[in-house]
Amino acid sequence: MNQVYCIDNAHGQLVRDLEFNPNKQYYLVSCGDDCKIKFWDIRNPRETLKVLAHHSHWVWSVRYNNFHDQLVLSSSSDSRVVLSNIISLSSEPFTDNTSDNEDNEFDRSTEPKEDGVIATYEEHEDSVYAVEWSTVDPWVFASLSYDGRLVINHVPRAEKYKILL
């Protein structure tokens, strides 16, 4: 049987995890011992779409949110969980949500949002080996560290409303 796609030396070191985007069939995210998270379009595996370097040690797990694929979680041996907003690769198109209500506390600018870190969670005292989104609530996620600590968190309310409104 022939290979359909091949990404040679995807991380230069060991690849720890990967996941396909649940809403964009050709998009894949991977992470590894080079402390990076890389986004790929498997139709062109020679170059990455985006590279994130938010961790200082091996990245063990990376997950797309099943409902809002711009939300990406990663966990690492640096004892942190990072929630990122990758709007540039999202299946949800940017729309102009401006309104006449000037008292709205949420940013509704006409410019597309930039990719970046939404929040860094540092509740663990040891390496964080797993992170998962809830299957029933798109705003809840859990992380598990080497010392057995299970932490349940949620997307910050302000970010939630930016996505929904």
Coordinates of N, CA, C and O in Angstrom, one line a residue:
M1 N 0.8 -1.2 0.0 CA 0.0 0.0 0.0 C 0.9 1.2 0.0 O 1.9 1.3 0.7
N2 N 0.6 2.2 -0.8 CA 1.3 3.5 -0.9 C 0.9 4.5 0.2 O -0.3 4.6 0.5
Q3 N 1.8 5.3 0.6 CA 1.5 6.4 1.5 C 0.8 7.5 0.7 O 1.1 7.8 -0.4
V4 N -0.2 8.1 1.4 CA -0.9 9.2 0.7 C -0.2 10.5 1.0 O 0.0 11.3 0.2
Y5 N 0.1 10.7 2.3 CA 0.8 11.9 2.8 C 1.9 11.5 3.7 O 1.8 10.5 4.4
C6 N 3.0 12.3 3.7 CA 4.1 12.0 4.6 C 4.7 13.3 4.9 O 5.0 14.2 4.1
I7 N 4.9 13.5 6.2 CA 5.6 14.7 6.7 C 6.9 14.3 7.4 O 6.9 13.8 8.5
D8 N 7.9 14.3 6.7 CA 9.2 13.9 7.2 C 9.8 15.0 8.1 O 9.7 16.2 7.9
N9 N 10.4 14.5 9.2 CA 11.0 15.4 10.2 C 10.0 16.5 10.6 O 10.4 17.7 10.6
A10 N 8.8 16.2 10.9 CA 7.8 17.2 11.3 C 8.2 18.1 12.4 O 7.9 19.3 12.5
H11 N 8.9 17.5 13.4 CA 9.4 18.3 14.6 C 10.9 18.2 14.8 O 11.3 18.8 15.7
G12 N 11.6 17.5 14.0 CA 13.0 17.4 14.2 C 13.4 16.5 15.4 O 14.4 15.8 15.4
Q13 N 12.5 16.4 16.3 CA 12.6 15.4 17.4 C 11.4 14.6 17.5 O 10.6 14.5 16.6
L14 N 11.1 14.0 18.6 CA 10.0 13.1 18.8 C 8.6 13.9 18.7 O 8.5 14.9 19.3
V15 N 7.7 13.3 17.9 CA 6.3 13.9 17.9 C 5.5 13.2 18.9 O 5.5 12.0 19.0
R16 N 4.9 14.0 19.8 CA 4.2 13.4 21.0 C 2.7 13.2 20.7 O 2.1 12.3 21.3
D17 N 2.1 14.1 19.9 CA 0.6 14.0 19.7 C 0.3 14.7 18.4 O 1.0 15.5 17.9
L18 N -0.9 14.3 17.9 CA -1.5 15.0 16.7 C -3.0 14.8 16.7 O -3.5 14.0 17.4
E19 N -3.6 15.8 16.1 CA -5.1 15.7 15.9 C -5.5 16.4 14.7 O -5.0 17.5 14.4
F20 N -6.5 15.8 14.0 CA -7.1 16.5 12.9 C -8.1 17.5 13.3 O -8.8 17.3 14.3
N21 N -8.2 18.6 12.6 CA -9.2 19.6 12.9 C -10.6 18.9 12.6 O -10.8 18.4 11.5
P22 N -11.5 19.0 13.6 CA -12.8 18.4 13.4 C -13.7 19.1 12.3 O -14.7 18.5 11.9
N23 N -13.3 20.3 12.0 CA -14.2 21.1 11.0 C -13.5 21.4 9.7 O -14.2 21.9 8.8
K24 N -12.2 21.1 9.6 CA -11.5 21.3 8.3 C -10.7 20.1 8.0 O -9.7 19.8 8.6
Q25 N -11.2 19.3 7.1 CA -10.7 17.9 6.9 C -9.2 17.8 6.6 O -8.7 16.7 6.8
Y26 N -8.6 18.8 6.0 CA -7.2 18.6 5.6 C -6.2 19.2 6.7 O -5.0 19.2 6.5
Y27 N -6.7 19.8 7.7 CA -5.9 20.5 8.7 C -5.5 19.5 9.9 O -6.4 18.8 10.4
L28 N -4.3 19.6 10.2 CA -3.7 18.7 11.3 C -2.9 19.6 12.2 O -2.2 20.5 11.7
V29 N -2.9 19.3 13.5 CA -2.0 19.9 14.4 C -1.1 18.8 15.1 O -1.6 17.7 15.3
S30 N 0.2 19.1 15.3 CA 1.1 18.2 16.0 C 1.9 18.9 17.0 O 2.0 20.2 17.0
C31 N 2.5 18.2 17.9 CA 3.3 18.7 18.9 C 4.4 17.7 19.3 O 4.3 16.6 19.0
G32 N 5.5 18.2 19.9 CA 6.6 17.3 20.2 C 7.6 17.8 21.1 O 7.5 18.8 21.8
D33 N 8.8 17.1 21.1 CA 9.8 17.4 22.0 C 10.6 18.7 21.7 O 11.5 19.1 22.4
D34 N 10.3 19.3 20.6 CA 11.0 20.6 20.2 C 10.3 21.8 20.8 O 10.6 22.9 20.5
C35 N 9.3 21.5 21.7 CA 8.6 22.5 22.4 C 7.6 23.3 21.5 O 7.2 24.4 21.9
K36 N 7.3 22.8 20.4 CA 6.5 23.5 19.4 C 5.2 22.8 19.1 O 5.1 21.6 19.2
I37 N 4.2 23.6 18.6 CA 3.0 23.1 18.1 C 2.9 23.6 16.7 O 3.1 24.8 16.4
K38 N 2.7 22.6 15.8 CA 2.7 23.0 14.3 C 1.4 22.6 13.7 O 0.8 21.5 13.9
F39 N 0.9 23.5 12.8 CA -0.3 23.3 12.1 C 0.0 23.0 10.7 O 0.9 23.7 10.1
W40 N -0.6 22.0 10.1 CA -0.3 21.5 8.8 C -1.6 21.4 7.9 O -2.7 21.2 8.4
D41 N -1.4 21.6 6.6 CA -2.4 21.3 5.6 C -1.8 20.1 4.9 O -0.8 20.2 4.2
I42 N -2.4 18.9 5.1 CA -1.8 17.7 4.6 C -1.8 17.6 3.1 O -1.1 16.7 2.6
R43 N -2.5 18.5 2.4 CA -2.3 18.5 1.0 C -1.0 19.1 0.5 O -0.6 18.9 -0.6
N44 N -0.4 19.9 1.4 CA 1.0 20.4 1.2 C 1.8 20.2 2.4 O 2.0 21.2 3.2
P45 N 2.3 19.0 2.7 CA 3.0 18.7 3.9 C 4.4 19.2 4.0 O 5.1 19.1 5.0
R46 N 4.9 19.9 3.0 CA 6.3 20.4 3.0 C 6.5 21.6 3.9 O 7.6 21.9 4.3
E47 N 5.4 22.3 4.1 CA 5.6 23.5 4.9 C 4.4 23.6 5.9 O 3.3 23.3 5.6
T48 N 4.7 24.2 7.1 CA 3.7 24.4 8.1 C 2.9 25.6 7.8 O 3.3 26.6 7.2
L49 N 1.6 25.6 8.3 CA 0.7 26.8 8.2 C 1.1 27.8 9.3 O 1.0 29.0 9.1
K50 N 1.4 27.2 10.5 CA 1.7 28.1 11.6 C 2.5 27.3 12.6 O 2.3 26.1 12.8
V51 N 3.3 27.9 13.4 CA 4.1 27.3 14.4 C 4.0 28.1 15.7 O 4.1 29.4 15.6
L52 N 3.6 27.5 16.8 CA 3.5 28.1 18.1 C 4.6 27.6 19.0 O 4.9 26.4 19.0
A53 N 5.2 28.5 19.8 CA 6.2 28.2 20.7 C 5.9 28.8 22.1 O 6.6 29.6 22.6
H54 N 4.8 28.3 22.7 CA 4.3 28.9 23.9 C 4.8 28.1 25.1 O 4.5 28.4 26.3
H55 N 5.5 27.0 24.9 CA 5.9 26.1 26.0 C 7.5 26.1 26.1 O 8.1 26.4 25.1
S56 N 8.0 25.8 27.3 CA 9.4 25.8 27.5 C 10.0 24.4 27.6 O 11.2 24.3 27.8
H57 N 9.2 23.4 27.5 CA 9.6 22.0 27.5 C 8.7 21.2 26.6 O 7.8 21.7 25.9
W58 N 8.9 19.9 26.6 CA 8.2 19.0 25.7 C 6.7 19.3 25.7 O 6.1 19.4 26.8
V59 N 6.1 19.3 24.6 CA 4.6 19.4 24.5 C 4.0 18.0 24.3 O 4.3 17.4 23.3
W60 N 3.2 17.6 25.2 CA 2.7 16.2 25.3 C 1.4 16.1 24.6 O 1.1 15.0 24.1
S61 N 0.6 17.1 24.6 CA -0.8 16.9 24.1 C -1.3 18.2 23.5 O -1.0 19.3 24.0
V62 N -2.1 18.1 22.4 CA -2.7 19.2 21.7 C -4.1 18.8 21.3 O -4.3 17.7 20.8
R63 N -5.1 19.7 21.5 CA -6.4 19.4 21.1 C -7.2 20.6 20.5 O -7.1 21.7 21.1
Y64 N -7.9 20.3 19.4 CA -8.8 21.3 18.9 C -10.1 21.2 19.7 O -10.6 20.1 20.1
N65 N -10.8 22.3 19.8 CA -12.2 22.3 20.4 C -13.1 21.8 19.2 O -13.0 22.3 18.1
N66 N -14.0 20.9 19.5 CA -14.8 20.3 18.5 C -15.9 21.2 18.0 O -16.3 21.0 16.8
F67 N -16.2 22.2 18.7 CA -17.3 23.1 18.3 C -16.7 24.4 17.7 O -17.3 25.0 16.8
H68 N -15.7 24.9 18.3 CA -15.0 26.2 17.9 C -13.5 25.9 17.7 O -12.7 26.0 18.6
D69 N -13.2 25.5 16.5 CA -11.9 25.0 16.2 C -10.7 26.1 16.3 O -9.6 25.7 16.2
Q70 N -11.1 27.3 16.5 CA -10.0 28.3 16.7 C -9.4 28.2 18.1 O -8.4 28.6 18.4
L71 N -10.2 27.5 19.0 CA -9.7 27.2 20.4 C -8.8 25.9 20.4 O -9.3 24.9 20.1
V72 N -7.5 26.1 20.8 CA -6.6 25.0 20.8 C -6.0 24.9 22.1 O -5.4 25.9 22.7
L73 N -6.0 23.7 22.7 CA -5.3 23.5 24.0 C -4.0 22.7 23.8 O -3.9 21.9 23.0
S74 N -3.1 23.0 24.7 CA -1.8 22.3 24.7 C -1.3 22.1 26.1 O -1.6 22.9 27.0
S75 N -0.7 21.0 26.3 CA -0.1 20.7 27.7 C 1.3 20.2 27.5 O 1.7 19.7 26.5
S76 N 2.1 20.5 28.6 CA 3.6 20.3 28.4 C 4.2 19.9 29.7 O 3.7 19.9 30.8
S77 N 5.5 19.5 29.6 CA 6.3 19.1 30.7 C 6.7 20.3 31.5 O 7.3 20.2 32.6
D78 N 6.4 21.5 31.0 CA 6.7 22.7 31.8 C 5.6 23.0 32.8 O 5.5 24.1 33.4
S79 N 4.7 22.1 33.0 CA 3.6 22.1 34.0 C 2.5 23.1 33.7 O 1.7 23.5 34.6
R80 N 2.4 23.5 32.4 CA 1.4 24.5 32.0 C 0.4 23.9 31.0 O 0.8 23.1 30.2
V81 N -0.8 24.5 31.0 CA -1.8 24.2 29.9 C -2.0 25.6 29.3 O -2.2 26.6 30.0
V82 N -1.9 25.6 28.0 CA -2.1 26.9 27.3 C -3.3 26.8 26.4 O -3.4 25.9 25.6
L83 N -4.2 27.8 26.5 CA -5.3 27.9 25.6 C -5.1 29.0 24.6 O -4.8 30.2 25.0
S84 N -5.0 28.6 23.3 CA -4.7 29.6 22.3 C -5.9 29.8 21.4 O -6.8 28.9 21.2
N85 N -5.9 31.0 20.8 CA -7.0 31.3 19.8 C -6.3 31.4 18.4 O -5.5 32.3 18.2
I86 N -6.6 30.4 17.6 CA -5.9 30.4 16.3 C -7.0 30.7 15.2 O -7.4 29.9 14.4
I87 N -7.5 31.9 15.2 CA -8.6 32.4 14.4 C -8.2 32.3 12.9 O -9.0 32.1 12.0
S88 N -6.9 32.5 12.6 CA -6.4 32.5 11.2 C -6.6 31.2 10.5 O -6.7 31.1 9.2
L89 N -6.7 30.1 11.2 CA -6.9 28.8 10.6 C -8.2 28.2 10.9 O -8.5 27.0 10.7
S90 N -9.1 29.0 11.5 CA -10.4 28.5 11.9 C -11.4 28.3 10.8 O -11.3 28.9 9.7
S91 N -12.4 27.4 11.0 CA -13.4 27.2 10.0 C -14.5 28.2 10.1 O -15.3 28.4 9.2
E92 N -14.5 29.0 11.2 CA -15.5 30.0 11.4 C -15.0 31.3 10.8 O -14.0 31.9 11.2
P93 N -15.7 31.8 9.7 CA -15.2 33.0 9.1 C -15.4 34.3 9.9 O -16.3 34.3 10.8
F94 N -14.5 35.2 9.7 CA -14.6 36.5 10.5 C -15.8 37.2 9.9 O -16.0 37.4 8.7
T95 N -16.6 37.7 10.8 CA -17.8 38.6 10.4 C -17.8 39.9 11.1 O -17.3 39.9 12.3
D96 N -18.3 40.9 10.5 CA -18.4 42.2 11.2 C -19.6 42.2 12.1 O -20.7 42.2 11.6
N97 N -19.4 42.2 13.4 CA -20.5 42.1 14.4 C -20.7 43.5 15.0 O -21.1 43.6 16.2
T98 N -20.4 44.6 14.3 CA -20.6 45.9 15.0 C -22.1 46.1 15.2 O -22.9 45.7 14.5
S99 N -22.3 46.9 16.3 CA -23.7 47.2 16.6 C -23.8 48.7 17.0 O -22.7 49.3 17.2
D100 N -25.0 49.2 17.2 CA -25.2 50.6 17.6 C -25.0 50.8 19.0 O -24.9 51.9 19.5
N101 N -24.9 49.7 19.8 CA -24.8 49.8 21.3 C -23.3 50.1 21.6 O -22.5 49.2 21.5
E102 N -23.0 51.3 22.0 CA -21.6 51.7 22.4 C -21.3 51.2 23.8 O -20.1 51.3 24.1
D103 N -22.2 50.8 24.6 CA -21.9 50.4 26.0 C -21.4 48.9 26.0 O -21.2 48.5 27.1
N104 N -21.4 48.3 24.9 CA -21.0 46.9 24.9 C -19.5 46.7 25.4 O -18.6 47.4 24.9
E105 N -19.3 45.9 26.4 CA -18.0 45.8 27.0 C -17.0 44.9 26.2 O -15.8 44.9 26.4
F106 N -17.5 44.2 25.2 CA -16.7 43.3 24.4 C -16.2 44.0 23.2 O -16.9 44.8 22.6
D107 N -15.0 43.6 22.7 CA -14.4 44.2 21.6 C -15.1 43.7 20.3 O -15.1 42.6 20.0
R108 N -15.6 44.7 19.6 CA -16.3 44.3 18.3 C -15.8 45.1 17.2 O -16.5 45.6 16.3
S109 N -14.5 45.2 17.1 CA -13.9 45.9 16.0 C -14.1 45.3 14.7 O -14.4 44.1 14.6
T110 N -13.9 46.0 13.6 CA -14.1 45.5 12.3 C -12.9 44.7 11.8 O -12.9 44.1 10.7
E111 N -11.8 44.8 12.5 CA -10.6 44.0 12.1 C -10.6 42.6 12.6 O -11.1 42.3 13.7
P112 N -10.1 41.7 11.8 CA -10.1 40.3 12.3 C -9.2 40.2 13.5 O -8.2 40.9 13.7
K113 N -9.6 39.3 14.4 CA -8.8 39.1 15.6 C -7.5 38.4 15.3 O -7.4 37.7 14.3
E114 N -6.4 38.7 16.1 CA -5.1 38.0 15.8 C -5.0 36.8 16.6 O -5.6 36.6 17.7
D115 N -4.2 35.9 16.1 CA -3.9 34.6 16.9 C -3.1 35.0 18.1 O -2.3 35.9 18.1
G116 N -3.3 34.2 19.1 CA -2.5 34.4 20.3 C -3.0 33.5 21.5 O -3.9 32.7 21.4
V117 N -2.3 33.7 22.6 CA -2.7 33.0 23.8 C -3.8 33.7 24.5 O -3.8 34.9 24.8
I118 N -4.9 32.9 24.8 CA -6.0 33.4 25.6 C -5.7 33.4 27.1 O -5.9 34.3 27.8
A119 N -5.2 32.2 27.5 CA -4.9 32.0 29.0 C -3.8 30.9 29.1 O -3.8 30.0 28.3
T120 N -3.1 31.1 30.2 CA -2.1 30.0 30.6 C -2.5 29.6 32.0 O -2.7 30.4 32.9
Y121 N -2.7 28.3 32.1 CA -3.1 27.7 33.4 C -2.0 27.0 34.1 O -1.3 26.1 33.4
E122 N -1.7 27.4 35.3 CA -0.5 26.8 36.0 C -0.9 26.2 37.3 O -0.2 26.3 38.3
E123 N -2.0 25.4 37.3 CA -2.5 24.8 38.5 C -1.7 23.5 38.8 O -1.8 22.9 39.9
H124 N -1.0 23.0 37.8 CA -0.2 21.7 38.0 C 1.1 22.0 38.6 O 1.8 23.0 38.3
E125 N 1.6 21.0 39.4 CA 3.0 21.1 39.9 C 4.0 20.2 39.2 O 5.1 20.1 39.6
D126 N 3.5 19.4 38.3 CA 4.3 18.4 37.6 C 3.9 18.4 36.1 O 3.0 19.2 35.7
S127 N 4.6 17.6 35.3 CA 4.4 17.6 33.8 C 2.9 17.3 33.6 O 2.3 16.4 34.2
V128 N 2.3 18.0 32.6 CA 0.9 17.8 32.2 C 0.9 16.9 30.9 O 1.4 17.4 29.9
Y129 N 0.5 15.7 31.1 CA 0.5 14.7 30.0 C -0.7 14.7 29.1 O -0.6 14.2 28.0
A130 N -1.8 15.1 29.6 CA -3.0 15.0 28.8 C -3.9 16.2 29.0 O -4.0 16.8 30.1
V131 N -4.6 16.6 27.9 CA -5.6 17.6 28.0 C -6.7 17.2 27.0 O -6.5 16.7 26.0
E132 N -8.0 17.5 27.5 CA -9.1 17.1 26.7 C -10.3 18.1 26.8 O -10.5 18.6 27.9
W133 N -11.0 18.3 25.7 CA -12.2 19.1 25.8 C -13.4 18.3 26.2 O -13.4 17.1 25.9
S134 N -14.3 18.9 26.9 CA -15.6 18.2 27.2 C -16.3 17.9 25.9 O -16.3 18.7 25.0
T135 N -17.0 16.7 25.9 CA -17.8 16.4 24.7 C -19.1 17.0 24.7 O -19.8 17.0 23.7
V136 N -19.6 17.5 25.9 CA -20.9 18.1 25.9 C -20.9 19.6 26.1 O -21.9 20.2 25.8
D137 N -19.9 20.2 26.7 CA -19.8 21.6 27.0 C -18.6 22.2 26.3 O -17.4 21.8 26.6
P138 N -18.7 22.9 25.2 CA -17.6 23.4 24.4 C -16.7 24.4 25.2 O -15.6 24.7 24.7
W139 N -17.0 24.8 26.4 CA -16.3 25.8 27.1 C -15.5 25.1 28.3 O -14.8 25.8 29.0
V140 N -15.6 23.8 28.5 CA -15.0 23.1 29.6 C -13.9 22.2 29.1 O -14.1 21.5 28.1
F141 N -12.8 22.1 29.8 CA -11.7 21.2 29.5 C -11.0 20.7 30.8 O -11.2 21.3 31.8
A142 N -10.3 19.6 30.6 CA -9.7 18.9 31.8 C -8.2 18.7 31.4 O -7.9 18.5 30.2
S143 N -7.3 18.7 32.4 CA -5.9 18.3 32.2 C -5.5 17.4 33.3 O -6.0 17.4 34.4
L144 N -4.5 16.6 33.0 CA -4.0 15.5 33.9 C -2.5 15.6 34.0 O -1.9 15.5 32.9
S145 N -2.0 15.6 35.2 CA -0.5 15.7 35.3 C 0.1 14.4 35.9 O -0.7 13.6 36.4
Y146 N 1.4 14.4 35.9 CA 2.1 13.2 36.3 C 1.8 12.8 37.8 O 1.7 11.7 38.2
D147 N 1.6 13.9 38.6 CA 1.3 13.6 40.0 C -0.1 13.2 40.3 O -0.5 13.0 41.5
G148 N -0.9 13.0 39.2 CA -2.2 12.5 39.4 C -3.3 13.5 39.6 O -4.5 13.2 39.7
R149 N -2.9 14.8 39.5 CA -3.8 15.9 39.7 C -4.7 16.1 38.4 O -4.1 16.2 37.3
L150 N -6.0 16.1 38.6 CA -6.9 16.3 37.5 C -7.5 17.7 37.7 O -8.1 18.0 38.8
V151 N -7.3 18.6 36.8 CA -7.8 19.9 36.9 C -8.9 20.2 35.8 O -8.6 19.9 34.6
I152 N -10.0 20.7 36.2 CA -11.1 21.0 35.3 C -11.2 22.6 35.2 O -11.2 23.2 36.2
N153 N -11.1 23.1 34.0 CA -11.2 24.5 33.8 C -12.2 24.9 32.7 O -12.8 24.0 32.1
H154 N -12.3 26.2 32.4 CA -13.2 26.6 31.4 C -12.6 27.8 30.7 O -11.7 28.5 31.2
V155 N -13.1 28.0 29.5 CA -12.7 29.2 28.7 C -13.1 30.4 29.4 O -14.3 30.5 29.9
P156 N -12.3 31.5 29.5 CA -12.7 32.7 30.1 C -14.0 33.3 29.5 O -14.2 33.2 28.3
R157 N -14.8 33.8 30.4 CA -16.1 34.3 29.9 C -16.0 35.3 28.8 O -16.8 35.3 27.9
A158 N -15.1 36.3 29.0 CA -15.0 37.3 28.0 C -14.6 36.7 26.6 O -15.2 37.2 25.6
E159 N -13.8 35.7 26.5 CA -13.4 35.1 25.3 C -14.6 34.3 24.7 O -14.9 34.3 23.5
K160 N -15.4 33.7 25.6 CA -16.6 33.0 25.2 C -17.5 33.9 24.4 O -18.1 33.6 23.4
Y161 N -17.8 35.1 25.0 CA -18.7 36.0 24.4 C -18.2 36.6 23.1 O -18.9 37.0 22.2
K162 N -16.9 36.8 23.0 CA -16.3 37.3 21.8 C -16.6 36.3 20.6 O -16.8 36.7 19.5
I163 N -16.5 35.0 21.0 CA -16.8 34.0 19.9 C -18.2 34.0 19.6 O -18.6 33.9 18.4
L164 N -19.1 34.0 20.6 CA -20.5 33.8 20.4 C -21.2 35.1 19.8 O -22.2 34.9 19.0
L165 N -20.8 36.2 20.2 CA -21.5 37.5 19.8 C -20.9 38.1 18.6 O -19.8 38.1 18.3

